[in-house]
PDB file of C-alpha atoms in Angstrom:
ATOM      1  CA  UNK A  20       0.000   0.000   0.000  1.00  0.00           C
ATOM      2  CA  UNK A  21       1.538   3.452  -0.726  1.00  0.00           C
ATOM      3  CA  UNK A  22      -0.233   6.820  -0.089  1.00  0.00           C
ATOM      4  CA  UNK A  23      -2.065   8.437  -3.255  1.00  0.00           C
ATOM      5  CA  UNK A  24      -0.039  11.135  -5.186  1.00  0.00           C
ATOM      6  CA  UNK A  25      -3.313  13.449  -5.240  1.00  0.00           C
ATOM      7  CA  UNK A  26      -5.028  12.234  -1.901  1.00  0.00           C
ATOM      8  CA  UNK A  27      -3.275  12.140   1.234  1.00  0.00           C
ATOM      9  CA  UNK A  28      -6.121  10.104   2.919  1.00  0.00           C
ATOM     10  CA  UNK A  29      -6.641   7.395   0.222  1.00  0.00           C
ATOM     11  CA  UNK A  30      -4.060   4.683  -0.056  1.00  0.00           C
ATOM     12  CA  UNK A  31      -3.519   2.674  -3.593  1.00  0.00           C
ATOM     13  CA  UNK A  32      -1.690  -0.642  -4.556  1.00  0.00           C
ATOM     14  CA  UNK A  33       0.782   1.089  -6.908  1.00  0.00           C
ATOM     15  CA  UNK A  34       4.672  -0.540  -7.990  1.00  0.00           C
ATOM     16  CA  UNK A  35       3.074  -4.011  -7.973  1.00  0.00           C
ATOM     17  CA  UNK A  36       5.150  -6.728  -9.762  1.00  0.00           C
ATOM     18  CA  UNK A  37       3.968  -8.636 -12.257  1.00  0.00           C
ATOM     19  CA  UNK A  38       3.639 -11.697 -10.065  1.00  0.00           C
ATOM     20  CA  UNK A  39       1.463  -9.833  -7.821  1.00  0.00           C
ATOM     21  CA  UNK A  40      -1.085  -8.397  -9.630  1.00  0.00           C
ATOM     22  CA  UNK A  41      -1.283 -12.059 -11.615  1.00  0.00           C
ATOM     23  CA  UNK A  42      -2.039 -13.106  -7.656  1.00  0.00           C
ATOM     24  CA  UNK A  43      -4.645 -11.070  -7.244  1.00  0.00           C
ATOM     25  CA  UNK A  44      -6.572 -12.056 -10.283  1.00  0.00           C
ATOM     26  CA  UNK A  45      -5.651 -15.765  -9.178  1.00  0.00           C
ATOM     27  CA  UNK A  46      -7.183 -15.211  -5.825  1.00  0.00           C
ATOM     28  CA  UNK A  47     -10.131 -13.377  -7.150  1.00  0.00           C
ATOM     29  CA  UNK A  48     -11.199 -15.795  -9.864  1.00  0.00           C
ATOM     30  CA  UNK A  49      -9.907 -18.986  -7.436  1.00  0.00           C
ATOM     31  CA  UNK A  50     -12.704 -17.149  -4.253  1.00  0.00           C
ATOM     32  CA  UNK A  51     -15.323 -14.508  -5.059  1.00  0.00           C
ATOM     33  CA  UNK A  52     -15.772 -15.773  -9.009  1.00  0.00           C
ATOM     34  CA  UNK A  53     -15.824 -19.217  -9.006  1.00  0.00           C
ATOM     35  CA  UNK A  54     -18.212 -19.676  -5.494  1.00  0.00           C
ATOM     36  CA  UNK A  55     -19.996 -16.475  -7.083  1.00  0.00           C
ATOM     37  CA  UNK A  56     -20.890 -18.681 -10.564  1.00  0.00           C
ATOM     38  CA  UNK A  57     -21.421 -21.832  -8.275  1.00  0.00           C
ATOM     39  CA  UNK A  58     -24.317 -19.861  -5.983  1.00  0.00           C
ATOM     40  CA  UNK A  59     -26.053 -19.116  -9.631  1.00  0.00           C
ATOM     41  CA  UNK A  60     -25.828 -22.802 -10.531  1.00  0.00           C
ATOM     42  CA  UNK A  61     -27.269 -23.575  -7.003  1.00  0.00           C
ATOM     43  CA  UNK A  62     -29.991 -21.079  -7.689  1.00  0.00           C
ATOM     44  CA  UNK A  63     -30.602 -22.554 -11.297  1.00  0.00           C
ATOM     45  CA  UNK A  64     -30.801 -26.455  -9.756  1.00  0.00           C
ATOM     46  CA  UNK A  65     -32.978 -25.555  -6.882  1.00  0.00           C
ATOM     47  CA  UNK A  66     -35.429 -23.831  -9.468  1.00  0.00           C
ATOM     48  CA  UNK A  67     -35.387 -27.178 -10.982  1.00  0.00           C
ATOM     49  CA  UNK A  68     -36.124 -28.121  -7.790  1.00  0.00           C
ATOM     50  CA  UNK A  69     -39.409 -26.458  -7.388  1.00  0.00           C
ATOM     51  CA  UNK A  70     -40.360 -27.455 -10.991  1.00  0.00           C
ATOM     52  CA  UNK A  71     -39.573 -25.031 -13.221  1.00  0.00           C
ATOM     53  CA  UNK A  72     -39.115 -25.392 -16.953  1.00  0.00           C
ATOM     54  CA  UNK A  73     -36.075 -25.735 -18.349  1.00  0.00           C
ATOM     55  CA  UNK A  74     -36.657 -21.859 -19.858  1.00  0.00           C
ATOM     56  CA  UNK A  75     -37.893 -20.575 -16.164  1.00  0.00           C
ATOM     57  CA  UNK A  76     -34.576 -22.295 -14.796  1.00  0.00           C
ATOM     58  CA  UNK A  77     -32.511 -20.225 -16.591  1.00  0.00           C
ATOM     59  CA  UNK A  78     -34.714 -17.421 -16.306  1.00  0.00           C
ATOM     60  CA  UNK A  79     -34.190 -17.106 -12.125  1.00  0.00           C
ATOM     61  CA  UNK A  80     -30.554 -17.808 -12.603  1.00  0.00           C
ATOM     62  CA  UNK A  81     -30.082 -14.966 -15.294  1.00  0.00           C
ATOM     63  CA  UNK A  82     -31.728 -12.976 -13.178  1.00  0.00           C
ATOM     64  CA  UNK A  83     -30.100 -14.117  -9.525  1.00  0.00           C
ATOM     65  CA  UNK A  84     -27.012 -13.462 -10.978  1.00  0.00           C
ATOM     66  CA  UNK A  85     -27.233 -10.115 -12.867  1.00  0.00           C
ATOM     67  CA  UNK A  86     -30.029  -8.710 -11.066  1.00  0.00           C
ATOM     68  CA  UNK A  87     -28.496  -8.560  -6.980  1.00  0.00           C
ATOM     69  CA  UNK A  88     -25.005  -8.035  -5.575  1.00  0.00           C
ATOM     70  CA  UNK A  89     -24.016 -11.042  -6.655  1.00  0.00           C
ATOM     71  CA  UNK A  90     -22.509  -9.807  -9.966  1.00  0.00           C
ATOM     72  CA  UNK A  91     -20.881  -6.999  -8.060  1.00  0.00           C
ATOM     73  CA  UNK A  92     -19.234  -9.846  -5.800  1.00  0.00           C
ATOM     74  CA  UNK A  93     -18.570 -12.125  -8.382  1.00  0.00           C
ATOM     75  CA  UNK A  94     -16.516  -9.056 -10.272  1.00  0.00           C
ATOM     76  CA  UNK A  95     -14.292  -7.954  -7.119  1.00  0.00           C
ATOM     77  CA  UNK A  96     -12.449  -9.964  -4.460  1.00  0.00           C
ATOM     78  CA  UNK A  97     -15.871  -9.718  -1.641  1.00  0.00           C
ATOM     79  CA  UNK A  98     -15.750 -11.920   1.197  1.00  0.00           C
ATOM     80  CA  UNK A  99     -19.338 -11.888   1.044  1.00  0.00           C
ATOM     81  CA  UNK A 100     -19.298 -14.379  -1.869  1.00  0.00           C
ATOM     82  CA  UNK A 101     -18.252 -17.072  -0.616  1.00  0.00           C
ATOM     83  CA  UNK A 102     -20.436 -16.686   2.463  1.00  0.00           C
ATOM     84  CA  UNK A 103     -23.551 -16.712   0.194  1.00  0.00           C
ATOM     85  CA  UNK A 104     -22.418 -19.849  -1.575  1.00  0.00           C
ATOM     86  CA  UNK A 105     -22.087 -21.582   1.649  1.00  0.00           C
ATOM     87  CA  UNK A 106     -25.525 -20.219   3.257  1.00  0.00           C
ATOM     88  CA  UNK A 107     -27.208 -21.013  -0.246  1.00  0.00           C
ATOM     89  CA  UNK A 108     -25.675 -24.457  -0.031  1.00  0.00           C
ATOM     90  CA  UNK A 109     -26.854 -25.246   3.409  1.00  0.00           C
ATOM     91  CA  UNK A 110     -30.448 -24.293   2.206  1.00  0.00           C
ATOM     92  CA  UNK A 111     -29.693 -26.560  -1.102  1.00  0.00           C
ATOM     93  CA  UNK A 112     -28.970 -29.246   1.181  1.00  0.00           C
ATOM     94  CA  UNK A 113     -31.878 -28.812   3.591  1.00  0.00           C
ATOM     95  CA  UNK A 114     -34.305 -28.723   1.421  1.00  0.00           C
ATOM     96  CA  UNK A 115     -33.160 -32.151  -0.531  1.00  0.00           C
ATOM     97  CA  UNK A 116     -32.414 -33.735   3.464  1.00  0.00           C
ATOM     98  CA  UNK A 117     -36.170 -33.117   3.653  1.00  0.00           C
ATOM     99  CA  UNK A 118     -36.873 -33.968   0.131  1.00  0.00           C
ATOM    100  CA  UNK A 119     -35.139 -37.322   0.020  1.00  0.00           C
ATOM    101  CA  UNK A 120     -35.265 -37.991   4.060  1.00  0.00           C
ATOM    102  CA  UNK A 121     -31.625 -38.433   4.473  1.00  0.00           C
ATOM    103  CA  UNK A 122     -30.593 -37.405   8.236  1.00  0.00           C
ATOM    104  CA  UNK A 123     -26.721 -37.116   6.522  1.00  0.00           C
ATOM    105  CA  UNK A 124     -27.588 -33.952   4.801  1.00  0.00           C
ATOM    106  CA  UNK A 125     -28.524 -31.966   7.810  1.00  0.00           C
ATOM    107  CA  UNK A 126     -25.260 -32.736   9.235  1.00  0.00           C
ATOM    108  CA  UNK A 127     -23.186 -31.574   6.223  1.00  0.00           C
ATOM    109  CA  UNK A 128     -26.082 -28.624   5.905  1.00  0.00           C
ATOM    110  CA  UNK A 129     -24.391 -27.794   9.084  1.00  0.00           C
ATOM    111  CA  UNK A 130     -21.257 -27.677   8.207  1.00  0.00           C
ATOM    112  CA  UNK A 131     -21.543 -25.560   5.117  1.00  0.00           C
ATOM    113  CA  UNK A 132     -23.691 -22.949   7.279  1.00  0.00           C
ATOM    114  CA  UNK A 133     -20.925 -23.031   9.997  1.00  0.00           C
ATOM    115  CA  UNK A 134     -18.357 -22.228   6.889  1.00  0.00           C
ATOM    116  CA  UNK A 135     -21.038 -19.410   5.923  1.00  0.00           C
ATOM    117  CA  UNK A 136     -20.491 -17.897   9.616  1.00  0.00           C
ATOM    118  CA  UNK A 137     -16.697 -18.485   9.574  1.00  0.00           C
ATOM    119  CA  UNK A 138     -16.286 -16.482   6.324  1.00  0.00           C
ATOM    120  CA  UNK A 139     -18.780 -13.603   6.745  1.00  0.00           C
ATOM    121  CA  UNK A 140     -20.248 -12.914  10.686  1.00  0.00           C
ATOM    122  CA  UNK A 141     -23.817 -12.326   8.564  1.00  0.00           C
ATOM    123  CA  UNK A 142     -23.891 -15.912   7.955  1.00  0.00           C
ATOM    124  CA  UNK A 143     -24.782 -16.426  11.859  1.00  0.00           C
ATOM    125  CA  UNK A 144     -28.772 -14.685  10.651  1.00  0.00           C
ATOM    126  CA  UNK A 145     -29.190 -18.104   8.528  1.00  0.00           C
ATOM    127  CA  UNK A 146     -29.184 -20.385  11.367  1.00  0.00           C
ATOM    128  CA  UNK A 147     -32.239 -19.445  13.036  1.00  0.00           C
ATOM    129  CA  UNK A 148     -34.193 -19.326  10.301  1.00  0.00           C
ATOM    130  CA  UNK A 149     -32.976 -23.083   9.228  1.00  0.00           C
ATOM    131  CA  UNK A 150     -33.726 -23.848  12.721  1.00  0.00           C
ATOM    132  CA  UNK A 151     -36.800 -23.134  12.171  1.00  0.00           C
ATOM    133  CA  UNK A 152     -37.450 -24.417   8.868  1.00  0.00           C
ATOM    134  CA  UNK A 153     -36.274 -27.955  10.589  1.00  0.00           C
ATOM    135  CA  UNK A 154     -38.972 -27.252  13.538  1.00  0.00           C
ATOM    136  CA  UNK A 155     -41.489 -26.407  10.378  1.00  0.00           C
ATOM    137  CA  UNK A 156     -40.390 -29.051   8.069  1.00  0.00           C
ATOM    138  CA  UNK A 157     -41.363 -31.834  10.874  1.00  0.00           C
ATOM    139  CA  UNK A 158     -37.374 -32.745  11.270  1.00  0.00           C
ATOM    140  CA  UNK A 159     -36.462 -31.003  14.845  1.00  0.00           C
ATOM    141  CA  UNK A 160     -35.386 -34.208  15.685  1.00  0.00           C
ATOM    142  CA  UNK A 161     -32.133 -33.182  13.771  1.00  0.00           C
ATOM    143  CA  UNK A 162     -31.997 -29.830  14.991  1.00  0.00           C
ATOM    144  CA  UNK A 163     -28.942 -31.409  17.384  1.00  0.00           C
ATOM    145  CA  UNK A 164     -27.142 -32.834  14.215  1.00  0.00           C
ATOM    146  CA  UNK A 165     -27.247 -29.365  12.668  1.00  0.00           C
ATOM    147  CA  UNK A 166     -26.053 -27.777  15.170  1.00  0.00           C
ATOM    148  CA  UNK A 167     -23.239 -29.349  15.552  1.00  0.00           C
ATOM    149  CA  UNK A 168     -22.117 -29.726  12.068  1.00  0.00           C
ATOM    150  CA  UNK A 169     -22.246 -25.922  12.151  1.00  0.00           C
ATOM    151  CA  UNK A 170     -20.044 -26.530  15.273  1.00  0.00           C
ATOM    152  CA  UNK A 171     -17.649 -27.972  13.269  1.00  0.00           C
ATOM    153  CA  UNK A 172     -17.838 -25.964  10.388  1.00  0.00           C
ATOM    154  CA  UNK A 173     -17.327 -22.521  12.434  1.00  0.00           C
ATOM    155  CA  UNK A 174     -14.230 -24.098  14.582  1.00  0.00           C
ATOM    156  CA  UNK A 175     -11.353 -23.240  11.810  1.00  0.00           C
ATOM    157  CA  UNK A 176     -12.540 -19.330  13.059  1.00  0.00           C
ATOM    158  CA  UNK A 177     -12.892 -20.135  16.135  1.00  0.00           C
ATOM    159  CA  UNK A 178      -9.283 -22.056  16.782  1.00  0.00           C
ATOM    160  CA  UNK A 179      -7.861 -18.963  14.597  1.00  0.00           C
ATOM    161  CA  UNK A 180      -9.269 -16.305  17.074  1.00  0.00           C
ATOM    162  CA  UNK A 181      -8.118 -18.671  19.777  1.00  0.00           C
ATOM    163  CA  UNK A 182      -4.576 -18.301  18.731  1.00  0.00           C
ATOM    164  CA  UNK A 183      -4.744 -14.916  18.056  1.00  0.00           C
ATOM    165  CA  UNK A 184      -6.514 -13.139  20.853  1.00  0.00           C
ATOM    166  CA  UNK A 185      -6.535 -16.169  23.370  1.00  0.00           C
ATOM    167  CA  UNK A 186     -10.200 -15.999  23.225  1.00  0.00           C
ATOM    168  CA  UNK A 187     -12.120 -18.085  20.223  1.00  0.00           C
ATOM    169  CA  UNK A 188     -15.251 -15.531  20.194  1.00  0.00           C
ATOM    170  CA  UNK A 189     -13.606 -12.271  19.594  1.00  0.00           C
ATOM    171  CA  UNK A 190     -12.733 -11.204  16.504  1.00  0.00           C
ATOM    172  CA  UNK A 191      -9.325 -10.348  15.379  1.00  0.00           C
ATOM    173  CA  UNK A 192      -8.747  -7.327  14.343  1.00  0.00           C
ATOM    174  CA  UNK A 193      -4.843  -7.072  12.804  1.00  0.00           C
TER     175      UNK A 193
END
């Protein structure tokens, strides 16, 4: 980071090398793009889903992905990209756990929430309201098994701000 030439108060990422700025573009495509293009093919199978035509499929996913911040995300290195992938994917696998009655799938719903939470903090708004779609969905028996694959999937943050800070529920701040 070096300070701006015509603002003191804004900083830009100027003298770069070649290998750097190839990085970026890596890390960009590797994160926000490719989950970012994976959340509009979620959003185009779980159309399919609900019984759309093949034309009304394409339709929602044309418009999911041009149409919110998604596109904006997908364009730019966003951390909230990946976090939507993740909470869309929990959903995704919800709704086919209740579809296809297969306990498994609310365990790795779980985990892909708990991901959502350890990537973005806004993640943590999607577990009550898949807590309650359990309750409402006649599987609260599983509620436990959710829970605890989100367990899992939020302890990667949660060891990380352990090491950091010494305490595993307060952010780091660097």
């Amino acid at each position: 980071k070096f300070p701006s030439e015509y603002y003191s108060s804004v900083s830009v990422y100027d003298h770069l090398s070649l290998f750097e700025r190839m990085g970026r573009i890596v890390v960009t495509l590797g994160s926000s793009t490719l989950l970012g293009l994976l959340t509009i093919w979620l959003v185009y199978r779980f159309a399919g889903l609900l019984g759309a035509t093949e034309w009304d499929r394409w339709l929602v996913a044309m418009a999911f992905g041009f149409g919110t911040s998604a596109f904006y995300g997908i364009t730019d290195l966003f951390h909230d990209t990946p976090g939507m992938f993740f909470c869309f994917w929990g959903f995704y696998l919800l709704f086919q756990a209740k579809e296809q009655t297969r306990v498994r799938l609310v365990w790795w719903a779980g985990i892909v929430t708990g991901f959502s939470v350890a990537v973005g903090l806004w993640g943590i708004l999607a577990i009550p309201a898949y807590l309650a779609y359990l309750v409402m969905g006649g599987q609260g028996r599983t509620i436990p098994l959710f829970l605890l694959g989100s367990l899992i999937g939020v302890s990667p943050q949660l060891a990380y701000h352990a090491a950091l800070t010494g305490n595993p529920l307060y952010p780091a701040v660097i």
